Tab-separated table of C-alpha atoms in Angstrom:
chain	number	residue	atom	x	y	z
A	1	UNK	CA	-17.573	22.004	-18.587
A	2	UNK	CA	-21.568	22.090	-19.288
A	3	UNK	CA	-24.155	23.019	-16.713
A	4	UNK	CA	-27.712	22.483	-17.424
A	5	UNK	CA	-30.194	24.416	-15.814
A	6	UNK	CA	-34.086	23.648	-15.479
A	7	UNK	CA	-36.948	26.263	-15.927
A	8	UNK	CA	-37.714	28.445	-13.096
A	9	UNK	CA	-34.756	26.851	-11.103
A	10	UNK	CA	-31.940	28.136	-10.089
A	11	UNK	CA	-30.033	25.448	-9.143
A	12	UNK	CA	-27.526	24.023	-11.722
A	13	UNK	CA	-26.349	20.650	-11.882
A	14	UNK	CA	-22.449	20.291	-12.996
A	15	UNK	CA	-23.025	17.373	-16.144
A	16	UNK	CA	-19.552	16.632	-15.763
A	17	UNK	CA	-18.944	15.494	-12.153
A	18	UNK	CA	-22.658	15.345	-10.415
A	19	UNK	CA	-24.434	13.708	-12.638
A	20	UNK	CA	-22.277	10.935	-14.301
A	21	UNK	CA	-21.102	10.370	-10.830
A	22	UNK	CA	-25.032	9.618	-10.004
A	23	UNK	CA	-24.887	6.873	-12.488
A	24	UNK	CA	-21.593	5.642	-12.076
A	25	UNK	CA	-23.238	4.780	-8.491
A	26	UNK	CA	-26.401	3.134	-10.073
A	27	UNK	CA	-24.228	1.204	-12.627
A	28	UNK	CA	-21.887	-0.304	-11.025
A	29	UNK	CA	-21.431	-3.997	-11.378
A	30	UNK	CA	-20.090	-4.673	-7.848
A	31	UNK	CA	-17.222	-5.518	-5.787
A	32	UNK	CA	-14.209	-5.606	-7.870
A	33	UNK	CA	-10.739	-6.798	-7.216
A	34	UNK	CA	-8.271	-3.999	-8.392
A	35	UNK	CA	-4.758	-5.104	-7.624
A	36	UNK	CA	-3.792	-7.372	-9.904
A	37	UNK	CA	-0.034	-7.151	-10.376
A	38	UNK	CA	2.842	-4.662	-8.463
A	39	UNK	CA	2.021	-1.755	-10.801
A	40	UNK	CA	-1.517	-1.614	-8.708
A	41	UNK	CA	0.041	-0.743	-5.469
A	42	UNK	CA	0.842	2.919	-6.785
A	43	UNK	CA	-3.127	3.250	-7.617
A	44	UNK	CA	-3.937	1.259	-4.161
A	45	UNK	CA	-1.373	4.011	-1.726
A	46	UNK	CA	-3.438	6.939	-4.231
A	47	UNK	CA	-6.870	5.396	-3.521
A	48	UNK	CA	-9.520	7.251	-1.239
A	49	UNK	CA	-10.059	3.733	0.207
A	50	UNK	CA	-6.293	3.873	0.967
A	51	UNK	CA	-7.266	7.233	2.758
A	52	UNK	CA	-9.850	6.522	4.332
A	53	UNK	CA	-8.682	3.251	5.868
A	54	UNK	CA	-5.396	5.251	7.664
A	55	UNK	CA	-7.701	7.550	8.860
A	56	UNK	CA	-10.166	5.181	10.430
A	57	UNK	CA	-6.771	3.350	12.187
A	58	UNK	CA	-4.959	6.573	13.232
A	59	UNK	CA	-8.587	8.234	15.072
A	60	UNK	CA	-9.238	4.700	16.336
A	61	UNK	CA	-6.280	4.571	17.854
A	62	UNK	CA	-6.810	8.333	19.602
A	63	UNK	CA	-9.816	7.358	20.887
A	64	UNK	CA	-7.946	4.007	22.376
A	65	UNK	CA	-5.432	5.556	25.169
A	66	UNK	CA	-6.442	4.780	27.796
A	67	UNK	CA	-9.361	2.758	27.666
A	68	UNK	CA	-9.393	-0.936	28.913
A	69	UNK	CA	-11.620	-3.632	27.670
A	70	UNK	CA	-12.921	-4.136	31.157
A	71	UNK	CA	-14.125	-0.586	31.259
A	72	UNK	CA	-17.976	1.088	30.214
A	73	UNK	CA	-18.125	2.771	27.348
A	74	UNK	CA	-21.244	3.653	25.348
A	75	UNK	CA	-22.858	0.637	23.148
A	76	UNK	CA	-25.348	1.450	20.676
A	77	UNK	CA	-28.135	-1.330	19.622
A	78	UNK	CA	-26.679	-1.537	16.323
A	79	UNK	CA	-23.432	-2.256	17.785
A	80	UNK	CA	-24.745	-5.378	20.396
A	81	UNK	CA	-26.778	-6.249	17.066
A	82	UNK	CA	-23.375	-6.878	15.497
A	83	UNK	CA	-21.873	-8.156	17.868
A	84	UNK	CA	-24.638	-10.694	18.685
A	85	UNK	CA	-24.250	-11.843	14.942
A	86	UNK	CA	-21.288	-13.102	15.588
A	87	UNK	CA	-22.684	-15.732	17.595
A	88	UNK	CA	-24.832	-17.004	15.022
A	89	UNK	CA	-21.451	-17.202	12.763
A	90	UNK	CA	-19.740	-19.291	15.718
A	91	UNK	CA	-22.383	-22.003	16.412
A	92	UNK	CA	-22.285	-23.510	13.693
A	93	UNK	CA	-18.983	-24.531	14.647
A	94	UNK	CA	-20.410	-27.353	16.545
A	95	UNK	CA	-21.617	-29.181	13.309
A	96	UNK	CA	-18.553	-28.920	11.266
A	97	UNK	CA	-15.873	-29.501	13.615
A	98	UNK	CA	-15.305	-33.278	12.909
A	99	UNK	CA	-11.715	-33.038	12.659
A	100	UNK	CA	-10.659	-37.071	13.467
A	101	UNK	CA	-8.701	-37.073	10.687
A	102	UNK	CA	-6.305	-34.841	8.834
A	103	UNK	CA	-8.125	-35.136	5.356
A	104	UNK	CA	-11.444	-34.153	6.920
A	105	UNK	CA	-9.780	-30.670	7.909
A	106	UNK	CA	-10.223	-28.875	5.075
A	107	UNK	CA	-13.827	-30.637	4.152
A	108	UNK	CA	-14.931	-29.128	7.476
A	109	UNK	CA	-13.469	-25.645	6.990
A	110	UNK	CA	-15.031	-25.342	3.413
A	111	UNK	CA	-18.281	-26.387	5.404
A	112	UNK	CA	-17.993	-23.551	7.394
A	113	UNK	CA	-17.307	-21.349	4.997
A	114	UNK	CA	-20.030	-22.664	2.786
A	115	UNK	CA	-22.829	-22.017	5.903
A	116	UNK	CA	-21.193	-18.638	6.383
A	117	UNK	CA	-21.294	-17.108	3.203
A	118	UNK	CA	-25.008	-18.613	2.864
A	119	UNK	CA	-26.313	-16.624	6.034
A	120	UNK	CA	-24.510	-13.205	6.241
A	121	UNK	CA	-26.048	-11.184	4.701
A	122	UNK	CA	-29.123	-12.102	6.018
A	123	UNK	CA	-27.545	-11.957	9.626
A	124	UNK	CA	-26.027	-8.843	8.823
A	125	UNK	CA	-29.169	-6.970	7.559
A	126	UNK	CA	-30.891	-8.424	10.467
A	127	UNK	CA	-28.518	-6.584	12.559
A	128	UNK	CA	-29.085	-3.443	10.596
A	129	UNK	CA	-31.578	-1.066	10.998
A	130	UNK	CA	-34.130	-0.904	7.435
A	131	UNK	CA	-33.549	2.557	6.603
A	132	UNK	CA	-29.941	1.572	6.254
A	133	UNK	CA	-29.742	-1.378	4.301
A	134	UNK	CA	-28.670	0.092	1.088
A	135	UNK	CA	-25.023	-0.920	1.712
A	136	UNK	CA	-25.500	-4.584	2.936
A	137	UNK	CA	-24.776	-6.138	-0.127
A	138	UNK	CA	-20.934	-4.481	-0.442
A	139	UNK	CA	-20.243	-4.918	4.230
A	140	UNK	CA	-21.649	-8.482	3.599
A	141	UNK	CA	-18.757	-9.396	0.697
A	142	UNK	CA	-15.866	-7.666	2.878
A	143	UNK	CA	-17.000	-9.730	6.314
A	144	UNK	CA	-17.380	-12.885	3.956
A	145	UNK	CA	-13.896	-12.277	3.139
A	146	UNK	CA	-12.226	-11.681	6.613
A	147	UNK	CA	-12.242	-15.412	7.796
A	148	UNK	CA	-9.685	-17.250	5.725
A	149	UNK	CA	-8.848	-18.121	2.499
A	150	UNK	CA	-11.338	-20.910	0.822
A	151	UNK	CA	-8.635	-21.694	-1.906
A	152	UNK	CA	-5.461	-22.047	0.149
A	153	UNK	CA	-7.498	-22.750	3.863
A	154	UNK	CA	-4.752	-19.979	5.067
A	155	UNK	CA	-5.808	-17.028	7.115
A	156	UNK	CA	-3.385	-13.841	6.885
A	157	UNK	CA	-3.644	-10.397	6.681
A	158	UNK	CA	-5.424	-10.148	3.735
A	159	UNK	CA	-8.257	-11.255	5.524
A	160	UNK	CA	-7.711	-9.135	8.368
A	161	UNK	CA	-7.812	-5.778	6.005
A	162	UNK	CA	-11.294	-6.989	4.617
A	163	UNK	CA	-12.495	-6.974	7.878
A	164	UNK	CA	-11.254	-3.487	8.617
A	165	UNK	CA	-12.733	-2.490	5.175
A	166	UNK	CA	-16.300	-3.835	7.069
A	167	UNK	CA	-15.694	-1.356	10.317
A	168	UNK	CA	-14.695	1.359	8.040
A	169	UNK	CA	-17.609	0.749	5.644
A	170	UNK	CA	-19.736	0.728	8.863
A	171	UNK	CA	-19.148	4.536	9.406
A	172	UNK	CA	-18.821	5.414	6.131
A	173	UNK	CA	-22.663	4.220	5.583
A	174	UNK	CA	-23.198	5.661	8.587
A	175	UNK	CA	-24.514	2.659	10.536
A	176	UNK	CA	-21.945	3.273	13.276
A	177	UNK	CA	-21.182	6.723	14.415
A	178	UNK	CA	-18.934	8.477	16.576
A	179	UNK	CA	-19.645	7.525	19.925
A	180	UNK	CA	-19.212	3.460	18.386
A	181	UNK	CA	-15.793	4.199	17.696
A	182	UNK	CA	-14.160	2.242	21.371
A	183	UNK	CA	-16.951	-0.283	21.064
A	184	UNK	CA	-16.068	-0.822	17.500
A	185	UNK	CA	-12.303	-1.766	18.050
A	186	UNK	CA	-13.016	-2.959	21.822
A	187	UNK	CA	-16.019	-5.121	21.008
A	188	UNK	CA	-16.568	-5.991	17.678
A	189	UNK	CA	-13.166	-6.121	16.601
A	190	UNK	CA	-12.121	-8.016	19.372
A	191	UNK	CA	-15.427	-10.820	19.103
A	192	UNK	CA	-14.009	-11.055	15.482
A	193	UNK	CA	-10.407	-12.227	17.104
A	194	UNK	CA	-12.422	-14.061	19.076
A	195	UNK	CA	-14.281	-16.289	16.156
A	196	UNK	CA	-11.003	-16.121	14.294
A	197	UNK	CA	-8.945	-17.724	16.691
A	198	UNK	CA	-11.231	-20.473	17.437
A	199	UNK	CA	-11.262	-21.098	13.877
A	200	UNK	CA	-7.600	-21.569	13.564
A	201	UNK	CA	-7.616	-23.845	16.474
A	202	UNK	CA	-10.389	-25.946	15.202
A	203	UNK	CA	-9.223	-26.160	11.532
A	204	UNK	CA	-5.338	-26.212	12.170
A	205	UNK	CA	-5.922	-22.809	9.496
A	206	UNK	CA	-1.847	-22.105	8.673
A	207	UNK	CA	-0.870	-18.469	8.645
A	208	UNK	CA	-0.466	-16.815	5.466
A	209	UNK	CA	2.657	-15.300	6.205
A	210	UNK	CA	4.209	-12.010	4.788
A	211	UNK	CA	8.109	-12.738	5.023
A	212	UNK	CA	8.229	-8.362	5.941
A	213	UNK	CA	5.955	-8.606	8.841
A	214	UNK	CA	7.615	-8.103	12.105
A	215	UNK	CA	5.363	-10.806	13.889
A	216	UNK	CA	4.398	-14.069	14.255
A	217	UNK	CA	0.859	-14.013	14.324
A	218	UNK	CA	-2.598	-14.110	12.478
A	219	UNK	CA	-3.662	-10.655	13.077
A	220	UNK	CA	-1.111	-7.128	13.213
A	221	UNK	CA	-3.872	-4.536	13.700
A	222	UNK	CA	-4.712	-5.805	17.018
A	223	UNK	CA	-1.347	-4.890	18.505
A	224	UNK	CA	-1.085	-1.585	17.029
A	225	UNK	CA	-4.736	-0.704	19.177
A	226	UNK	CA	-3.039	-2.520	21.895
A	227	UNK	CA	-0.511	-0.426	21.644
A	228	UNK	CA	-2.735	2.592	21.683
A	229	UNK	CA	-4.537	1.555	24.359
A	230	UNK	CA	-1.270	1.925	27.009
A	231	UNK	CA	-0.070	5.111	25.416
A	232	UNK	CA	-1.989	7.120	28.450
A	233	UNK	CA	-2.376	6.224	31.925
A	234	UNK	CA	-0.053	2.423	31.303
A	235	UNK	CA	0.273	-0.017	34.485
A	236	UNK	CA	3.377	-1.456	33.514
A	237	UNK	CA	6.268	-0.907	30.631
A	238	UNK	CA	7.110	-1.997	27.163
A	239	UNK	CA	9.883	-3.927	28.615
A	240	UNK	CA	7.847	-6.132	31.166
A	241	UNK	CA	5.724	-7.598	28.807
A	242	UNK	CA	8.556	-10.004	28.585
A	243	UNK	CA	7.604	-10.408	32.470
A	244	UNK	CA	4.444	-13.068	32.217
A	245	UNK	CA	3.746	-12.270	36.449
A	246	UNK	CA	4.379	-8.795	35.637
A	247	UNK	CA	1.456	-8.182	33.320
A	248	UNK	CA	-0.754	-11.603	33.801
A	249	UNK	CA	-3.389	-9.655	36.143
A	250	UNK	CA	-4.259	-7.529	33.261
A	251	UNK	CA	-5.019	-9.973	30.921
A	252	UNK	CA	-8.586	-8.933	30.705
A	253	UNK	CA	-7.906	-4.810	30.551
A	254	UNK	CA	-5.720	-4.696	27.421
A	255	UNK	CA	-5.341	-6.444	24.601
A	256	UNK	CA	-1.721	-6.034	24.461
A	257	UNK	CA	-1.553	-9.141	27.275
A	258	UNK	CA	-3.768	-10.827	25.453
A	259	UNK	CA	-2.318	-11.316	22.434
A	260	UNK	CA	1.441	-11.971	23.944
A	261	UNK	CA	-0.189	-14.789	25.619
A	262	UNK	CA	-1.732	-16.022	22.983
A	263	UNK	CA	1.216	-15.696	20.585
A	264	UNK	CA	1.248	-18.984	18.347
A	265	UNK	CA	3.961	-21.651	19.372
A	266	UNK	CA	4.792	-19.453	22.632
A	267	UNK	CA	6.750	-21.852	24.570
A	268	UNK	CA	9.254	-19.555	26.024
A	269	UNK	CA	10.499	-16.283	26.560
A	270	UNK	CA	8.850	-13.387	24.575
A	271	UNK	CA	12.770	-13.046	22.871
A	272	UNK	CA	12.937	-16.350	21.872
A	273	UNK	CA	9.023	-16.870	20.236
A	274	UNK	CA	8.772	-13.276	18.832
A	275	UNK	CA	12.128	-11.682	18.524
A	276	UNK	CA	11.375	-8.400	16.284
A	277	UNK	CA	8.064	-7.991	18.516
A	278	UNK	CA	10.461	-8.109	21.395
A	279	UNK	CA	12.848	-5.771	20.196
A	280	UNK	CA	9.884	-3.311	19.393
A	281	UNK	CA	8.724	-3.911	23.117
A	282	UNK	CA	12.211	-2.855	24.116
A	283	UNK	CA	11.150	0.785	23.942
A	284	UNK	CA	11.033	2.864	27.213
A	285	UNK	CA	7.704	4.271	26.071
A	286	UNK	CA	3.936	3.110	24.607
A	287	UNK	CA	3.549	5.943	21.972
A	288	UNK	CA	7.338	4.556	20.732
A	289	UNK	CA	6.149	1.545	20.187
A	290	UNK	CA	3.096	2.390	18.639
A	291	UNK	CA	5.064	4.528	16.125
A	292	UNK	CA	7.270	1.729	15.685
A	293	UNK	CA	4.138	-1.198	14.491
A	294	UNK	CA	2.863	1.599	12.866
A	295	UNK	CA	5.986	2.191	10.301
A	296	UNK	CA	6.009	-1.443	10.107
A	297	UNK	CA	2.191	-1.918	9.386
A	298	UNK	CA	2.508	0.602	7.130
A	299	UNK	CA	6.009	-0.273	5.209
A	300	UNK	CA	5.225	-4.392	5.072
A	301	UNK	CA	2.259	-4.718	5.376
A	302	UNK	CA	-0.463	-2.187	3.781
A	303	UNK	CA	2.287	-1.910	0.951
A	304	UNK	CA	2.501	-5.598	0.213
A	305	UNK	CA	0.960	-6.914	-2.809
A	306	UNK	CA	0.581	-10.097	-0.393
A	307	UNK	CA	-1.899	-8.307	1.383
A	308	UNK	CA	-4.069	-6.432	-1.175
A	309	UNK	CA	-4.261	-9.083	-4.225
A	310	UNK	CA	-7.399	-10.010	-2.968
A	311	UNK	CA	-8.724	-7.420	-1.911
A	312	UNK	CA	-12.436	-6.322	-3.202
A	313	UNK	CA	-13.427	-2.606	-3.514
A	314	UNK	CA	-16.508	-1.154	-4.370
A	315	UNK	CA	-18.620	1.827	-2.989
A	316	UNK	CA	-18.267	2.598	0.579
A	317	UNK	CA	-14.324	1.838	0.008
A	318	UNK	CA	-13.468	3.302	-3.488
A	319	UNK	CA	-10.579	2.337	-5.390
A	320	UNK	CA	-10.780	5.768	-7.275
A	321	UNK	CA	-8.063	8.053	-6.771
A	322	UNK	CA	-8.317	10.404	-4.023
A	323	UNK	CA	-7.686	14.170	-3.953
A	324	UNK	CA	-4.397	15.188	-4.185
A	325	UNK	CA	-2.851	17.044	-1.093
A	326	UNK	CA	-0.019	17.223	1.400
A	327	UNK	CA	1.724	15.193	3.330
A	328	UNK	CA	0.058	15.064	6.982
A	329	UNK	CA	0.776	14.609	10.335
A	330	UNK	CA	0.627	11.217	12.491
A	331	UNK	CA	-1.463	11.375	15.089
A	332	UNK	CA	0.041	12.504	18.535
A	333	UNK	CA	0.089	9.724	21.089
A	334	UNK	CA	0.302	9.709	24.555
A	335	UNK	CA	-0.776	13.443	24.655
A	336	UNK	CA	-4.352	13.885	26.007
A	337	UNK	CA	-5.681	17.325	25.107
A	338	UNK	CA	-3.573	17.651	21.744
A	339	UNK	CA	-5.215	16.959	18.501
A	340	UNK	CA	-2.874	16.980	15.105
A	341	UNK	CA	-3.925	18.827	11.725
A	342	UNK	CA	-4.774	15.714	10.011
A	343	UNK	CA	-7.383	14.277	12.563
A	344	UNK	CA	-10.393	14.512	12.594
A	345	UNK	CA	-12.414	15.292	16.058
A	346	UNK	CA	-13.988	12.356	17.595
A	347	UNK	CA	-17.942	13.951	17.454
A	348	UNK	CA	-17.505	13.628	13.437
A	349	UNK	CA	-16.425	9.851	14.083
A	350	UNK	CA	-13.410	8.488	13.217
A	351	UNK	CA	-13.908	8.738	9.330
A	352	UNK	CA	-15.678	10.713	7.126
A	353	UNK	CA	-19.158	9.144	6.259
A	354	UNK	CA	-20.018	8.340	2.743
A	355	UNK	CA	-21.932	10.563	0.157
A	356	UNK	CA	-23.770	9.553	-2.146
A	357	UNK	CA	-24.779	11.303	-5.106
A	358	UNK	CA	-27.805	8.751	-6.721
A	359	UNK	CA	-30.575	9.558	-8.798
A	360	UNK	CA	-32.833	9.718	-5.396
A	361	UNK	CA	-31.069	12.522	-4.536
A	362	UNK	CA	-33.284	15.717	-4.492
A	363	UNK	CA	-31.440	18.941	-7.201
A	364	UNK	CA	-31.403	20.938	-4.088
A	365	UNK	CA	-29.410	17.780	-2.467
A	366	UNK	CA	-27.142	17.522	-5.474
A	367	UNK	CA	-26.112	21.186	-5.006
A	368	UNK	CA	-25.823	21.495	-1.095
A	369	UNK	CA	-23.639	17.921	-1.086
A	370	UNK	CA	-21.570	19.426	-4.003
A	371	UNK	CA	-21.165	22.644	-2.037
A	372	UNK	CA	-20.066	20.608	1.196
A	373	UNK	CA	-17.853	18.250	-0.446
A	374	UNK	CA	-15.551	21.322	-1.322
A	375	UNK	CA	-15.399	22.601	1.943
A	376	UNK	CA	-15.065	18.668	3.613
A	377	UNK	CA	-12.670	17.877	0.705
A	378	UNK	CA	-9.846	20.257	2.489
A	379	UNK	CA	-8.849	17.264	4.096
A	380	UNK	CA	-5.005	18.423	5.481
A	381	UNK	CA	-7.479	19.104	9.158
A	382	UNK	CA	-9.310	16.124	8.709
A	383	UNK	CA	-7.390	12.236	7.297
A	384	UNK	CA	-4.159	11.318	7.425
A	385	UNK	CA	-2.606	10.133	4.588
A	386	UNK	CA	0.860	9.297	3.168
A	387	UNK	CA	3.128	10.119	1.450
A	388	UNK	CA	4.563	7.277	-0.847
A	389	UNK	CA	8.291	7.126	-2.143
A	390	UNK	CA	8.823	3.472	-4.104
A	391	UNK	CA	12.078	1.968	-4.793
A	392	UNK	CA	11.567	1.869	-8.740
A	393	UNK	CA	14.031	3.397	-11.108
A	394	UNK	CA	13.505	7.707	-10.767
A	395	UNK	CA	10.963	8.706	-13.397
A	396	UNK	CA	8.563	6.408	-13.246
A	397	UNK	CA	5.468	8.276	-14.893
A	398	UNK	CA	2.603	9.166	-12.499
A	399	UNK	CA	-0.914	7.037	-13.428
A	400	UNK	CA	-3.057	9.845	-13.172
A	401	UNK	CA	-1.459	12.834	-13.554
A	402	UNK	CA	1.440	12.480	-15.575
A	403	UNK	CA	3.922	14.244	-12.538
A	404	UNK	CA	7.560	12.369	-12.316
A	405	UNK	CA	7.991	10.489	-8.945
A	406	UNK	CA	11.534	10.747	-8.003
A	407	UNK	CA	13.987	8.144	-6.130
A	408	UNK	CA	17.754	8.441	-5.189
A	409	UNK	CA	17.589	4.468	-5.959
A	410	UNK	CA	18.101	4.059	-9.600
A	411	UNK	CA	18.742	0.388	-9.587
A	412	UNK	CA	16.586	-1.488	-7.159
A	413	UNK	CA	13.670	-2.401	-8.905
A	414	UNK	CA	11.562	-4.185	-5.735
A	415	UNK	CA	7.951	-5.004	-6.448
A	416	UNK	CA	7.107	-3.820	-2.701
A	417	UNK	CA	6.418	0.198	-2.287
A	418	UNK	CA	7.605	1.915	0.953
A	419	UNK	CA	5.864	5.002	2.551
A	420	UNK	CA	6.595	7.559	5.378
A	421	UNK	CA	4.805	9.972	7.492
A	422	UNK	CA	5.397	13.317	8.144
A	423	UNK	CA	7.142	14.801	10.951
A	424	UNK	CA	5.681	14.526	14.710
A	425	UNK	CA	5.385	17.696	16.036
């Protein structure tokens, strides 16, 4: 390894890692789609956008229990900025929403799509302050890839991962910080549902389904911080969401209600329209049933080659491989003091922001953010991450390192890759 060090400074810059890192960031051709066939998903579980997007759900999700929607909590101006951007993306509904005939459908979707992609970025750097605009560019693609597909006019959750890739690039760039994190999932997330839905309704948008996925419905994420919410301080059970007068007056507090009631096709019992969602429900507690869409999220859905074939990555969330460690903990729900090794503490936000190591940066820079990446790079106290097991043949050669993943299946050869969590304590 060479270091090079300048006259009459001490401070030595690591050629290797610092530097070409530096340029890597300046020379980079942009957003690039990385899974391309079933051999990717190893590289995608590995990824430090892989890492960083578990974290973001699992801290999310702490900060959740117990909040309702109908409840303050603090909103910064960039967040109502964001928010209020989404109201330029819906008016425009009212010119392209000439739907008298079937064929005219998908002519007015593209339309939308067309006006949407043509005014993001501006809308989005609008609702960004200057001095933080050097990310636009790369939140712009992922929320111009979170409404639907343009090719097969489906919406699935593909499109609902880009637009968690835009809330996690948010605090990454540090745009949004800690105290955003409820408004974030509680506000922004929830005006994108919003938008979303009305879309669907307009357009007749089918759902791009994922045969794995134990629900019916556009969006997942939403029930798993539904979920979250109830885990502390719950009016009602699990079990009586299958009781519409039971849970109708809280319609507006959790999201949970919402979303049963707006299941697609719900003309019945909660058994009969959404059977696995039901059976899920069926547990006596909220943190059980958050564990329980979390395995599935996890093991159908982030694993699925359906859901990351399109996906972009770029910067803020890296497809490069992140740093090897152990396995970590889930985060403990429905506890309110307790805080797991692998979580990070709400006042450092629910991820860790992104560094950047450009050519701007100052030698004396370089060498602090060096020094603090080794320290913040001890991540067992800080993300949580999996631990991936696959169903391919035993000995399947590591891509990076070259280590021997091991199976007790020796004959199922699946294209899908399952994961588990460690142990709750």
């Amino acid at each position: 390894m060479s270091n090079t060090q300048r006259p009459n400074d001490s401070i030595l810059i690591n050629i290797t890692e610092d530097v070409l890192r530096a340029t890597d960031v300046l020379t980079q051709k942009g957003p690039v789609k990385q899974v391309r066939g079933d051999s990717d998903l190893f590289r995608w579980v590995r990824s430090q956008a892989y890492r960083d997007l578990i974290a973001y759900i699992n801290n999310t999700s702490l900060a959740l229990q117990g909040r309702r929607l109908t409840e303050s909590f603090p909103v910064s101006e960039e967040m109502q900025r964001l928010c209020d951007m989404f109201d330029d993306l819906e008016r425009p509904l009212a010119k392209h929403t000439d739907t008298s005939a079937s064929s005219k459908v998908s002519v007015s979707y593209l339309a939308w799509l067309r006006h949407m992609f043509q005014i993001v970025l501006r809308q989005l750097a609008g609702a960004v302050s200057g001095e933080k605009c050097m990310h636009i560019h790369e939140l712009g693609e992922y929320l111009r890839r979170s409404f639907g597909n343009a090719t097969t006019l489906e919406f699935g959750p593909g499109n609902e991962l880009m637009f968690l890739f835009f809330l996690c690039g948010l605090f990454r760039a540090d745009i949004l910080r800690a105290r955003d994190t409820v408004a974030a999932a509680l506000m922004l997330f929830y005006r994108y549902i919003h938008l979303v839905r009305r879309l669907i309704a307009i357009y007749n948008l089918p759902i791009s389904r994922n045969p794995r996925c134990a629900i019916e419905d556009y969006f997942f994420v939403p029930y798993l911080w539904g979920a979250a919410q109830l885990c502390l301080d719950a009016p009602f059970s699990p079990p009586q969401c299958d009781q519409p007068k039971a849970i109708e007056s809280y319609r507006h507090d959790y999201m949970m209600v919402n979303l049963i009631e707006n299941l697609p096709e719900k003309s019945g019992p909660l058994s009969h329209n959404a059977f696995q969602l039901w059976c899920i429900l069926s547990a006596p507690t909220w943190p059980e049933v958050y564990r329980g869409l979390e395995r599935c999220y996890i093991n159908h859905i982030l694993s699925s080659f359906h859901t990351v074939e399109n996906a972009i990555f770029w910067e803020l969330m890296s497809f490069d491989m992140a740093p090897a460690e152990g396995l970590l903990h889930r985060p403990s729900m429905g506890q309110r003091e307790r805080r797991v090794s692998g979580v990070i503490q709400q006042e450092e936000g629910p991820v860790r922001p992104y560094s950047s190591l450009g050519l701007f940066t100052s030698l004396h820079e370089l060498q602090k953010t060096s020094e603090e990446e080794t320290d913040d790079d001890d991540m067992g106290d800080r993300l949580v991450m999996l631990h991936p097991t696959t169903e391919v043949a035993a000995g399947l050669e590591d891509l990076e390192t070259g280590e021997r993943l091991s199976d007790t299946s020796t004959s199922n050869t699946s294209a899908e890759t399952r994961f588990f969590m460690g142990k709750d304590d």
